[in-house]
Amino acid sequence: MAVSKEDLDFEKKYLKNCLDDIKQQINELGKNLEIESKDLKETRKFIWENKGSMDPVEIRSNLLSSELEYYAFERHANYLKKLYRVKESPYFGRIDFVEDENNINHTIYIGITHLAKDNNNLIYDWRAPISSLFYDYEGGKASYIAPEGKISGLLTKKRQYKIKNEKLVHIFDNNINVTDEFLQEILSNTSNDKMKNIVNTIQKEQNEVIRNTDSKNLIVQGIAGSGKTSVALHRIAFLLYKLENINSNNILIFSPNNIFSEYISNVLPELGETNALDTTFSDFAKKYITKYNKIESFSSFIERYYTNSNVNKNLTTFKMSDEMIDIIDQYVEDLLNNVTFTNDIEIEISTYEKEYLNQLFHDRYAKVTLFERIELIAEHICNRENKRISKVGKTIQNILWKNLNVSKDIKVLFKNLFKSDAFIKKYNETLSDNEINKFINQKTLFYEDSLLLIYLQGKLQSFPYSSVIKQVVIDEAQDYSKLQYIILKKIFPYASYTVLGDINQNINPYYKYNSLYDLKDILGDTKYVELNKTYRSSPEIIEYTNKIMGLKHAVSIRHSNNFPVICENPVDLYAQLKDDIKEGQKHHKKIAIVTKNNEEAKMLYDMLKNDFEDINYLSEYSENFNHNLVIIPSYLSKGLEFDLVIVYTDKDNKYKNNEKNLYYVVTTRAQHQLKIYNQI
C-alpha cells in the first residue's frame, strides 16, 4: 500500500528527530561514563586506602556503594553500545493501537532497543509487551499481556520500514502477518557469512516460542529452514530482557559443532546482548572426563560410521541404546551391594573393624554414591579421632580404598561394566578382554563411550551440580540420546530447557526418535510446539526435499526463483564442477559443495584449489565461516545455509534409503539453487 506525501513527510521528520536524539544521547552518555568511571575509581581507591581505619559495617557499606556504582556504570555502557548499533537504523516497525478502555490511540515505533525523551518512548524495544502486537496480529481486534494484565483494543496500522545509513529507503504498509512483501524481499537476499537477526520478520508462530515464559521447558519440532536456531537466539535475548537475575553467563547453548557456533555468534550482539556460553557436547564432556586425553567429537563419530572405520557397529548401536541406562543402573546397584571391606584398618592407635566399616557403608551412608560413602566414612573417623579432615581426610580415604574389594580407578570400573552380568544378559554376548581394551585403553575416548562414562561417574561419584546455569538451549536436539538429556538434567536440575530439533534431520545412525515429544518424560513441565513453515529454501527445492522424507506438511514461504533442482551424473567431474561453480558465481554469493564424507571433501578440494583461489575446505576444526566458496562434509553442514548447494557423492557411494535423513539435511542447506551429482 502506497503512503501519501503527507504521511511520507511525517515519517521522514520522525526519523530525523529520532536520529538527532540518538546522537545527542550518545554524546551525553559518553561524557557521563567518563565521570562515572572516574568516580568509581575514586571510590575503590578510597576503600583501599582507608579500610584499616574502617569498622566492618563501614567496609560493607562502602563496598555496596561501589558495587551499585559499578552496576549503574555497566548498565549505561551497555545502553551506549546499543545506541551505537542502531544509530543508522533506529527502528523497523510501527503499529497504531487503540485501547478499548480509554479509546486512546497509541503510535508505537519498534526497534532493537528503546529510545526515550522527556519520559516519552520514541521507540519501544521489540521485546516490550506491547511490541508483541506487531508480530501476532494482522490488524483489527488485538490484545497483549502487560504487567497490569490483558490489554485489548484495535490494531489500526502495521507498518514496516527499510532504513539504511540514516535514510528512509522504503515503507511497507500491510494487512498480513509481518508483511509478505517485506518478508519476500528479505528472503530473496543472498546468504551471509554469519547468521543475521530476524527481529524485523519474526512470524507469529515463532514469536509464540520466543516469548513463552509460562512453561518451564520448551520442545520445538521444526522442519529444515523453519528458523529454529534464530528462534532460540531471539528467545535468549527476550529472556535476558524479561527475567530478573539472569545474564548471558547463566545461559548455556549446546551447538552441533564449532563451525555452527561461529556461524551464529553475531545474532545476540546484533540484538544488543552479550553472547551466551556455548559448547558442543564433546567439549562439555571433557570437563568431567579426566582419564582420557581426548574425546571424540560427534562429527568424528558420524564420520567413523560413513567411512566404515568402526570395527563393531552392532556394539556401538547397543551402547547408544536406551537399554544402557538400565544396565548402568543395575551394574551400580549390584556393585554397591557387593562392596565390602576385607580387612580391619588402623588409624594411629585406633582399630576400626571391617564389620563396623561395612555397617557404615551399607546402612548409615546407604543413600549416597560409592565415592561419597568413602568420603563420609573418612570424615566419621576424623571426627572420632579429633583430626582435621582437611589434613588427614585424603590419607584415611586412601586407606579405606586399599581395604575395599573394588577399585577406585574409574577406568577399571568402566571396563568391568562390560564384563558385568547386567551387560551380558542384555547384550546376549560376552566381550573378550581384547575387545573391551580396544575402546577402553585408547587415548581418544569414543563419543558413545563418553556418554556412558559420564553417567557411570555420576552414579558412582555424584553428578557435578551447577546452579549458575539457569537456561539450557539444545540445538539439533534429535541427535542427542535420552541418556544425554538425563545427564544434563542431573547436572543442571533447576535450569529451564529450550530444546529444538527435527526428527527428519537426525544424522545419528545409531539412535532415532519417533517424536521429540518423548523427551517430556525427562524434562518434566514442558510445552511441545511444531514449526512447519520453511523460510530458507525455494518452492522448487522444498518440493524435491519433501519427497526424500515423504513430507506433506512442509510449506515454503519463499516465492519461486525459477531455478529447477538439477540431478545429473557428470561425465567429466572436474569440468562439470568448474562450469557449475563459475555459472553459480554469476548469480549467487555463497556456494557450497557438500560431500558425503570427509575423504570426498578433501579429494574435491585438491582437485579445485588451483582453479579457485577463494575455495576453502571446512573440517570439524574450522572455527571461521566467512568464505564464499566452501567444500564441506555432510555432517558438518547442519544449520548452515548457502545460495547454491552442489551435492556430491561418488557414483559408487550414493545416499542409500537408510541414509535419507543425512541426504535431507544436505539438500535443505540450499536457499536458491540445488544441483545434485551422482544420485540418479
XYZ file of C-alpha atoms in Angstrom:
680
model
C 0.000 0.000 0.000
C 1.491 3.362 -1.055
C 1.711 6.123 1.526
C 0.641 9.703 0.930
C 3.125 12.568 0.565
C 1.900 13.999 3.877
C 2.456 10.662 5.568
C 5.887 10.291 3.987
C 6.933 13.769 5.130
C 5.800 12.927 8.679
C 7.823 9.695 8.665
C 10.956 11.453 7.402
C 10.609 14.084 10.113
C 10.062 11.458 12.823
C 13.140 9.550 11.668
C 15.243 12.731 11.722
C 14.070 13.528 15.260
C 14.962 10.031 16.446
C 18.372 10.164 14.793
C 19.088 13.548 16.360
C 18.035 12.306 19.792
C 20.221 9.201 19.467
C 23.243 11.321 18.566
C 22.546 13.622 21.493
C 22.146 10.726 23.933
C 25.306 9.031 22.643
C 27.200 12.262 23.250
C 25.745 12.743 26.754
C 26.203 9.105 27.751
C 29.827 9.204 26.612
C 30.536 12.231 28.814
C 28.647 10.781 31.782
C 30.500 7.478 31.518
C 33.820 9.281 31.771
C 32.639 10.921 35.014
C 31.166 7.655 36.352
C 34.371 5.787 35.568
C 36.431 8.396 37.417
C 34.055 8.341 40.422
C 34.161 4.536 40.526
C 37.963 4.532 40.597
C 37.968 7.159 43.358
C 35.517 5.143 45.457
C 37.598 1.977 45.140
C 40.799 3.903 45.872
C 39.213 5.412 48.995
C 38.133 1.992 50.280
C 41.584 0.516 49.669
C 43.452 3.375 51.343
C 41.136 3.658 54.352
C 39.992 0.112 55.040
C 42.365 -0.132 58.009
C 40.513 2.619 59.856
C 37.010 1.374 58.980
C 34.916 -0.989 61.054
C 33.250 -3.974 59.296
C 29.938 -2.122 58.880
C 31.646 0.806 57.148
C 33.595 -1.524 54.867
C 30.428 -3.386 53.837
C 28.589 -0.111 53.274
C 31.359 1.296 51.071
C 31.714 -1.942 49.134
C 27.974 -1.978 48.488
C 28.129 1.620 47.301
C 30.996 0.725 44.965
C 29.091 -2.277 43.641
C 25.991 -0.182 42.933
C 28.129 2.407 41.144
C 29.629 -0.348 39.010
C 26.231 -1.799 38.063
C 24.995 1.671 37.066
C 28.153 2.225 35.010
C 27.767 -1.174 33.308
C 24.072 -0.527 32.551
C 24.808 2.860 30.986
C 27.742 1.454 28.998
C 25.592 -1.365 27.605
C 22.893 1.079 26.559
C 25.506 3.236 24.830
C 26.632 0.188 22.831
C 23.026 -0.461 21.805
C 22.553 3.124 20.650
C 25.721 2.859 18.566
C 24.333 -0.256 16.895
C 21.063 1.414 15.903
C 22.267 4.948 15.167
C 21.885 4.493 11.412
C 18.689 2.399 11.518
C 16.844 3.041 14.786
C 13.600 1.164 14.158
C 11.945 -1.204 11.717
C 8.264 -1.211 12.546
C 5.273 0.764 13.722
C 1.834 -0.107 14.993
C -1.158 2.085 15.765
C -3.263 0.653 18.564
C -6.489 1.998 20.096
C -7.193 0.707 23.601
C -10.763 -0.398 24.310
C -10.772 1.008 27.820
C -9.887 4.642 27.082
C -10.135 4.905 23.279
C -6.640 6.433 23.206
C -4.616 5.846 20.038
C -1.023 4.747 20.669
C 1.547 5.093 17.894
C 4.324 2.644 18.702
C 7.654 2.574 16.862
C 9.597 -0.654 17.365
C 13.349 -1.197 17.205
C 16.136 -3.350 18.585
C 16.407 -1.083 21.606
C 14.275 1.609 23.218
C 14.660 5.372 22.925
C 13.033 7.799 25.328
C 12.929 11.580 25.692
C 11.219 13.612 28.400
C 9.657 10.423 29.807
C 8.092 9.606 26.431
C 9.000 6.490 24.469
C 10.025 7.433 20.949
C 10.952 3.823 20.164
C 9.949 0.642 22.017
C 12.209 -2.353 22.427
C 10.994 -5.244 20.233
C 10.729 -7.334 23.399
C 8.376 -4.924 25.192
C 4.902 -6.377 25.889
C 3.089 -4.010 23.518
C 5.533 -4.853 20.702
C 4.085 -8.368 20.556
C 1.107 -6.863 18.671
C 3.439 -6.249 15.738
C 4.195 -9.944 15.416
C 0.923 -11.554 16.449
C -1.797 -9.678 14.569
C -2.617 -8.664 11.024
C -4.992 -5.887 12.094
C -8.362 -5.488 13.746
C -9.092 -6.721 17.270
C -5.913 -7.453 19.179
C -4.560 -7.802 22.700
C -1.329 -8.179 24.608
C -0.327 -9.095 28.140
C 1.074 -6.178 30.125
C 2.347 -6.285 33.732
C -1.066 -4.985 34.850
C -2.945 -7.622 32.861
C -4.518 -8.138 29.442
C -4.889 -5.008 27.291
C -7.402 -5.261 24.424
C -8.063 -2.905 21.574
C -7.985 -2.321 17.844
C -4.851 -2.561 15.707
C -5.413 0.070 13.006
C -1.993 0.139 11.325
C 1.016 -2.088 10.871
C 3.935 -0.563 9.033
C 7.492 -1.635 8.299
C 10.494 0.403 7.301
C 13.698 -0.176 5.438
C 16.150 2.355 6.870
C 19.764 2.374 5.740
C 22.520 4.846 6.561
C 20.016 7.160 8.275
C 17.850 7.264 5.133
C 14.258 6.065 4.811
C 14.590 3.731 1.831
C 11.140 2.152 1.780
C 7.876 1.951 3.705
C 5.700 -1.147 3.708
C 2.092 -0.830 4.841
C 0.471 -4.206 5.187
C -2.511 -6.114 6.398
C -0.918 -9.534 6.527
C 1.281 -11.206 9.083
C 4.621 -9.413 9.178
C 4.464 -8.356 5.592
C 4.549 -10.703 2.704
C 6.160 -8.011 0.547
C 8.816 -7.105 3.086
C 9.449 -10.743 4.066
C 9.908 -11.769 0.438
C 12.470 -9.007 -0.028
C 14.403 -10.284 2.980
C 14.148 -13.916 1.842
C 15.347 -13.076 -1.650
C 18.648 -11.761 -0.303
C 21.788 -13.824 -0.655
C 23.112 -15.682 2.377
C 25.635 -14.107 4.737
C 28.922 -15.076 6.339
C 27.103 -15.327 9.650
C 23.517 -15.739 10.737
C 21.620 -12.448 11.000
C 18.892 -11.486 13.433
C 15.299 -11.808 12.188
C 13.814 -9.271 14.566
C 12.002 -7.415 11.789
C 10.451 -10.544 10.238
C 9.589 -12.747 13.220
C 6.425 -14.668 12.407
C 3.525 -15.308 14.753
C 4.325 -18.975 15.391
C 7.971 -18.071 16.034
C 7.003 -15.221 18.356
C 4.943 -17.591 20.490
C 8.063 -19.657 21.129
C 10.308 -16.634 21.700
C 8.008 -15.019 24.297
C 6.832 -18.131 26.112
C 7.532 -17.817 29.839
C 4.534 -19.830 31.061
C 6.197 -23.214 30.523
C 9.395 -24.121 32.342
C 10.651 -26.073 29.338
C 10.006 -25.922 25.592
C 10.402 -28.598 22.928
C 10.345 -27.201 19.390
C 9.997 -29.607 16.471
C 10.711 -27.567 13.352
C 11.317 -28.568 9.762
C 14.504 -27.546 7.952
C 14.563 -23.789 7.411
C 11.794 -23.020 9.899
C 14.087 -20.718 11.859
C 14.629 -22.924 14.919
C 18.084 -21.595 15.688
C 17.082 -17.988 15.083
C 14.075 -18.502 17.334
C 16.318 -19.963 20.045
C 18.705 -16.996 19.944
C 15.897 -14.430 19.916
C 14.306 -16.309 22.801
C 17.555 -15.930 24.742
C 17.523 -12.182 24.039
C 13.901 -11.997 25.189
C 14.586 -13.914 28.412
C 17.523 -11.614 29.195
C 15.113 -8.685 28.821
C 12.176 -10.273 30.623
C 13.608 -12.253 33.535
C 15.260 -10.793 36.593
C 18.593 -12.008 37.986
C 19.765 -13.607 34.762
C 22.596 -12.667 32.422
C 24.424 -14.246 29.497
C 26.665 -16.246 31.836
C 23.579 -18.049 33.163
C 22.677 -19.414 29.703
C 24.365 -22.383 28.051
C 23.889 -23.255 24.360
C 24.748 -26.709 23.030
C 25.726 -26.476 19.342
C 26.417 -29.329 16.905
C 29.975 -28.202 16.047
C 32.397 -25.274 16.177
C 31.590 -24.097 12.634
C 27.966 -23.687 13.648
C 28.942 -21.890 16.872
C 30.918 -19.361 14.861
C 28.090 -19.005 12.337
C 25.551 -17.943 14.991
C 27.950 -15.780 17.001
C 26.690 -12.430 15.654
C 22.982 -12.737 16.414
C 22.907 -11.866 20.117
C 25.382 -8.966 19.771
C 23.211 -7.600 16.916
C 20.299 -7.688 19.359
C 22.323 -5.748 21.908
C 23.140 -8.701 24.159
C 26.373 -10.412 25.135
C 26.819 -13.887 23.676
C 25.708 -16.709 25.942
C 28.016 -19.568 26.889
C 28.377 -22.003 24.007
C 29.733 -25.543 23.789
C 29.447 -28.845 21.982
C 28.573 -31.928 23.996
C 32.059 -33.366 23.464
C 33.730 -30.211 24.747
C 31.306 -30.189 27.657
C 32.177 -33.815 28.445
C 35.911 -33.004 28.595
C 35.321 -31.030 31.786
C 34.096 -34.157 33.564
C 36.222 -36.887 31.996
C 39.861 -36.570 33.021
C 41.080 -40.098 32.389
C 41.363 -39.584 28.617
C 43.422 -37.105 26.621
C 40.695 -36.510 24.064
C 37.031 -37.216 23.486
C 35.783 -37.974 20.002
C 33.502 -35.267 18.606
C 30.027 -36.002 17.303
C 31.214 -35.175 13.773
C 34.070 -37.701 14.014
C 31.635 -40.223 15.460
C 29.450 -39.852 12.353
C 32.476 -39.863 10.056
C 33.530 -43.171 11.625
C 30.218 -44.678 10.596
C 30.241 -43.466 6.987
C 33.857 -44.472 6.374
C 33.260 -47.902 7.910
C 36.160 -47.446 10.315
C 34.134 -48.715 13.266
C 35.112 -52.296 13.952
C 31.838 -53.242 15.641
C 28.737 -51.284 14.598
C 26.430 -53.666 16.465
C 28.231 -52.910 19.706
C 28.081 -49.142 19.044
C 24.361 -49.389 18.326
C 23.831 -51.171 21.619
C 25.960 -48.670 23.540
C 23.819 -45.852 22.157
C 20.553 -47.586 23.047
C 18.348 -46.623 25.998
C 18.951 -50.109 27.392
C 22.382 -48.953 28.559
C 20.720 -46.633 31.083
C 19.104 -49.590 32.865
C 22.289 -51.645 32.504
C 24.433 -49.000 34.222
C 21.810 -48.540 36.939
C 21.774 -52.282 37.582
C 25.564 -52.560 37.411
C 25.998 -49.830 40.041
C 23.323 -51.351 42.261
C 24.980 -54.782 42.073
C 28.383 -53.226 42.665
C 27.255 -51.380 45.787
C 25.505 -54.456 47.175
C 28.715 -56.463 46.849
C 31.170 -53.875 48.134
C 32.856 -54.982 51.354
C 35.810 -54.039 53.494
C 38.126 -57.042 53.531
C 40.329 -56.024 56.466
C 40.276 -54.036 59.682
C 42.096 -50.720 59.455
C 44.289 -48.951 61.956
C 44.401 -45.187 62.416
C 47.260 -44.445 64.787
C 46.294 -46.353 67.966
C 42.654 -46.995 66.971
C 41.399 -50.078 65.165
C 38.245 -49.991 63.029
C 36.920 -53.480 62.440
C 35.765 -54.376 58.971
C 32.298 -55.287 60.282
C 31.888 -51.758 61.654
C 33.099 -50.199 58.402
C 30.721 -52.377 56.385
C 27.842 -51.325 58.628
C 28.686 -47.659 57.977
C 28.944 -48.320 54.242
C 25.756 -50.354 53.793
C 23.489 -48.843 56.438
C 24.379 -45.393 57.719
C 25.527 -43.962 54.378
C 23.444 -46.134 52.060
C 21.657 -43.201 50.376
C 24.722 -41.713 48.694
C 27.138 -42.840 45.983
C 30.136 -45.154 46.322
C 32.726 -42.390 46.449
C 30.613 -40.229 48.759
C 30.296 -43.141 51.201
C 34.084 -43.439 51.426
C 34.367 -39.682 51.993
C 31.739 -39.791 54.753
C 33.356 -42.771 56.458
C 36.696 -40.927 56.366
C 35.016 -37.857 57.853
C 33.392 -40.028 60.538
C 36.792 -41.453 61.504
C 38.355 -37.970 61.549
C 35.666 -36.804 63.957
C 36.223 -39.788 66.245
C 39.983 -39.262 66.197
C 39.692 -35.476 66.644
C 41.559 -34.990 63.373
C 41.031 -32.190 60.880
C 39.607 -33.669 57.713
C 41.428 -31.095 55.601
C 44.730 -32.511 56.842
C 44.226 -36.278 57.053
C 40.945 -36.892 55.234
C 42.591 -37.901 51.924
C 45.023 -40.192 53.710
C 42.215 -42.014 55.511
C 40.242 -42.290 52.263
C 43.234 -43.958 50.606
C 43.490 -46.427 53.484
C 39.789 -47.230 53.156
C 40.082 -47.777 49.382
C 43.069 -50.120 49.830
C 40.985 -52.342 52.099
C 37.917 -52.373 49.842
C 37.173 -55.129 47.356
C 36.590 -52.681 44.466
C 38.937 -50.363 42.618
C 38.561 -46.610 42.741
C 40.050 -46.342 39.236
C 37.126 -45.232 37.077
C 38.684 -46.906 34.015
C 38.684 -50.246 35.817
C 35.095 -49.740 36.936
C 34.168 -48.761 33.376
C 35.832 -51.865 31.957
C 34.037 -54.062 34.465
C 30.714 -52.659 33.279
C 31.146 -54.576 30.014
C 32.043 -57.762 31.896
C 29.106 -57.490 34.292
C 26.062 -59.766 34.386
C 23.851 -56.716 33.793
C 25.564 -56.036 30.445
C 25.982 -59.627 29.263
C 22.325 -60.521 29.908
C 21.091 -57.643 27.748
C 23.742 -57.785 25.023
C 23.491 -61.578 24.802
C 27.180 -61.864 24.132
C 30.361 -61.860 26.188
C 33.050 -59.442 25.073
C 36.648 -60.616 25.321
C 39.200 -58.581 27.270
C 40.850 -57.734 23.960
C 37.600 -56.344 22.523
C 36.966 -54.260 25.643
C 40.548 -52.993 25.834
C 40.332 -51.707 22.264
C 37.930 -48.952 23.280
C 38.857 -48.631 26.973
C 42.620 -48.208 26.612
C 42.839 -45.852 23.646
C 43.898 -42.233 24.165
C 40.779 -40.799 22.490
C 37.548 -41.931 24.098
C 34.832 -42.794 21.600
C 31.839 -40.453 21.573
C 29.392 -43.229 22.515
C 31.631 -44.303 25.401
C 31.910 -40.743 26.726
C 28.148 -40.699 27.348
C 28.284 -43.969 29.268
C 31.342 -42.913 31.275
C 29.855 -39.569 32.368
C 26.690 -41.323 33.510
C 28.640 -44.075 35.289
C 30.878 -41.495 37.004
C 27.806 -39.604 38.135
C 26.245 -42.753 39.588
C 29.469 -43.671 41.388
C 30.883 -40.270 42.357
C 27.784 -37.984 42.133
C 26.910 -35.637 39.299
C 28.625 -32.224 39.419
C 25.723 -29.933 40.299
C 25.684 -26.422 38.804
C 23.404 -23.629 40.000
C 24.961 -20.966 37.756
C 23.239 -22.175 34.586
C 19.571 -21.178 34.626
C 18.713 -21.697 30.945
C 19.945 -24.537 28.727
C 19.390 -24.346 24.960
C 19.962 -27.508 22.917
C 20.058 -27.158 19.131
C 19.839 -30.170 16.808
C 18.138 -31.941 19.697
C 17.277 -35.015 17.632
C 20.953 -36.051 17.586
C 21.110 -36.375 21.384
C 20.160 -39.627 23.088
C 17.875 -39.758 26.099
C 20.931 -40.569 28.217
C 22.443 -37.200 27.307
C 19.295 -35.398 28.454
C 19.328 -37.377 31.702
C 22.958 -36.350 32.284
C 22.198 -32.676 31.646
C 19.167 -32.759 33.935
C 21.347 -34.264 36.673
C 23.977 -31.535 36.292
C 21.520 -28.662 35.781
C 18.454 -29.884 37.702
C 16.834 -26.483 38.221
C 17.548 -24.958 34.808
C 14.864 -24.388 32.199
C 15.379 -26.112 28.853
C 14.665 -24.952 25.309
C 15.118 -27.978 23.060
C 14.968 -27.509 19.283
C 15.269 -30.123 16.583
C 13.781 -32.011 13.680
C 13.437 -35.781 13.695
C 13.761 -35.705 9.893
C 17.280 -34.285 10.265
C 18.542 -36.954 12.637
C 22.005 -37.882 11.335
C 22.916 -40.126 14.262
C 22.772 -43.534 12.540
C 22.603 -45.345 15.872
C 19.727 -43.543 17.540
C 16.261 -42.386 16.421
C 13.228 -40.671 17.944
C 9.677 -41.252 16.826
C 8.924 -37.791 18.186
C 10.754 -35.197 20.278
C 7.613 -35.252 22.413
C 9.188 -38.341 24.023
C 11.565 -36.027 25.901
C 8.756 -34.648 28.063
C 9.176 -37.554 30.468
C 12.762 -36.459 31.154
C 12.330 -32.684 31.132
C 9.140 -32.506 33.196
C 6.856 -29.453 32.840
C 7.160 -28.914 29.096
C 5.294 -27.367 26.180
C 5.650 -29.035 22.764
C 5.499 -26.808 19.647
C 5.789 -27.545 15.931
C 7.072 -25.150 13.232
C 6.041 -26.342 9.763
C 6.836 -23.363 7.526
C 10.250 -23.107 5.912
C 11.762 -19.705 5.150
C 15.071 -20.933 3.747
C 14.508 -22.763 0.502
C 12.644 -22.036 -2.722
C 9.443 -23.961 -3.576
C 11.382 -25.953 -6.159
C 13.867 -27.136 -3.544
C 11.188 -27.869 -0.945
C 9.180 -29.911 -3.424
C 12.257 -32.052 -4.042
C 13.315 -32.401 -0.383
C 9.780 -33.248 0.770
C 9.904 -36.313 -1.469
C 13.082 -37.546 0.239
C 11.312 -37.900 3.590
C 7.749 -38.292 2.327
C 6.711 -34.994 3.931
C 3.442 -33.271 3.102
C 3.230 -30.597 5.802
C 6.448 -28.681 4.953
C 5.480 -25.435 3.212
C 7.855 -22.966 1.522
C 7.210 -19.276 2.172
C 9.675 -18.087 -0.464
C 8.482 -17.181 -3.939
C 9.740 -19.210 -6.881
C 13.094 -18.114 -8.311
C 12.914 -20.259 -11.469
C 15.972 -22.362 -10.591
C 14.891 -26.001 -11.001
C 16.576 -28.744 -8.997
C 19.049 -30.461 -11.330
C 20.180 -34.059 -10.861
C 22.922 -35.373 -13.135
C 25.782 -37.839 -13.410
C 28.809 -35.841 -14.634
C 30.867 -37.474 -17.350
C 33.826 -35.208 -16.583
C 33.565 -34.319 -12.883
C 36.353 -31.725 -12.937
C 34.966 -29.837 -15.927
C 31.379 -30.032 -14.652
C 32.297 -28.660 -11.229
C 34.289 -25.793 -12.704
C 31.459 -24.837 -15.026
C 28.765 -25.059 -12.337
C 30.819 -23.001 -9.869
C 31.593 -20.283 -12.410
C 27.982 -20.141 -13.564
C 26.780 -20.102 -9.956
C 29.057 -17.193 -9.081
C 27.228 -15.082 -11.654
C 24.005 -15.379 -9.641
C 24.981 -16.204 -6.074
C 27.262 -15.017 -3.280
C 27.646 -18.172 -1.196
C 28.285 -21.556 -2.797
C 28.892 -24.865 -1.046
C 29.909 -28.237 -2.387
C 28.603 -30.683 0.212
C 30.138 -34.146 0.122
C 29.006 -37.291 1.845
C 32.209 -37.741 3.855
C 35.488 -36.073 4.679
C 37.544 -38.092 2.186
C 35.396 -36.854 -0.696
C 35.687 -33.284 0.565
C 39.499 -33.468 0.632
C 39.552 -35.052 -2.841
C 37.433 -32.285 -4.402
C 39.420 -29.577 -2.635
C 42.680 -30.930 -4.043
C 41.015 -31.075 -7.468
C 39.776 -27.462 -7.450
C 42.139 -25.465 -5.214
C 44.347 -24.297 -8.097
C 41.371 -23.056 -10.112
C 39.581 -21.074 -7.398
C 41.771 -19.004 -5.079
C 38.952 -18.390 -2.615
C 37.884 -22.017 -2.243
C 38.060 -23.393 1.294
C 37.795 -26.840 2.771
C 35.927 -26.888 6.105
C 36.635 -29.556 8.698
C 35.387 -30.003 12.250
C 38.402 -27.998 13.416
C 37.466 -24.947 11.343
C 36.221 -22.126 13.521
C 35.721 -19.376 10.959
C 32.885 -19.332 8.483
C 33.438 -16.419 6.177
C 34.072 -17.938 2.788
C 32.100 -17.556 -0.424
C 33.080 -20.946 -1.813
C 33.438 -23.919 0.518
C 33.687 -27.679 0.411
C 32.220 -29.291 3.496
C 31.277 -32.845 4.531
C 27.570 -33.521 5.021
C 27.526 -33.902 8.792
C 29.187 -30.502 9.345
C 26.655 -28.639 7.216
C 23.837 -28.816 9.778
C 22.201 -25.476 10.465
C 24.139 -23.696 7.716
C 22.686 -22.260 4.518
C 24.043 -21.285 1.115
C 22.663 -19.666 -2.030
C 23.782 -22.583 -4.206
C 24.471 -26.093 -2.961
C 26.152 -28.722 -5.127
C 25.622 -32.138 -3.568
C 28.392 -34.570 -4.414
C 28.821 -38.273 -3.741
C 30.962 -40.755 -5.555
C 28.891 -42.736 -8.039
C 29.607 -45.876 -6.018
C 28.720 -44.186 -2.753
C 25.197 -42.895 -3.320
C 22.946 -41.996 -0.398
C 21.006 -45.135 0.451
C 17.485 -45.292 1.833
C 18.786 -45.748 5.385
C 20.810 -42.545 4.876
C 17.905 -40.423 3.690
C 17.979 -38.245 6.811
C 21.522 -37.159 6.040
C 20.603 -36.617 2.388
C 17.654 -34.486 3.510
C 19.953 -32.372 5.696
C 22.359 -31.800 2.816
C 19.747 -30.822 0.243
C 17.907 -28.459 2.602
C 21.050 -26.313 3.017
C 20.216 -24.680 -0.338
C 18.328 -21.389 -0.352
C 18.028 -20.543 -4.046
C 19.532 -23.310 -6.158
C 20.288 -27.013 -5.758
C 22.377 -29.254 -8.011
C 22.937 -32.934 -7.270
C 25.658 -35.194 -8.688
C 25.621 -38.995 -8.917
C 22.341 -39.621 -7.133
C 20.299 -40.703 -10.168
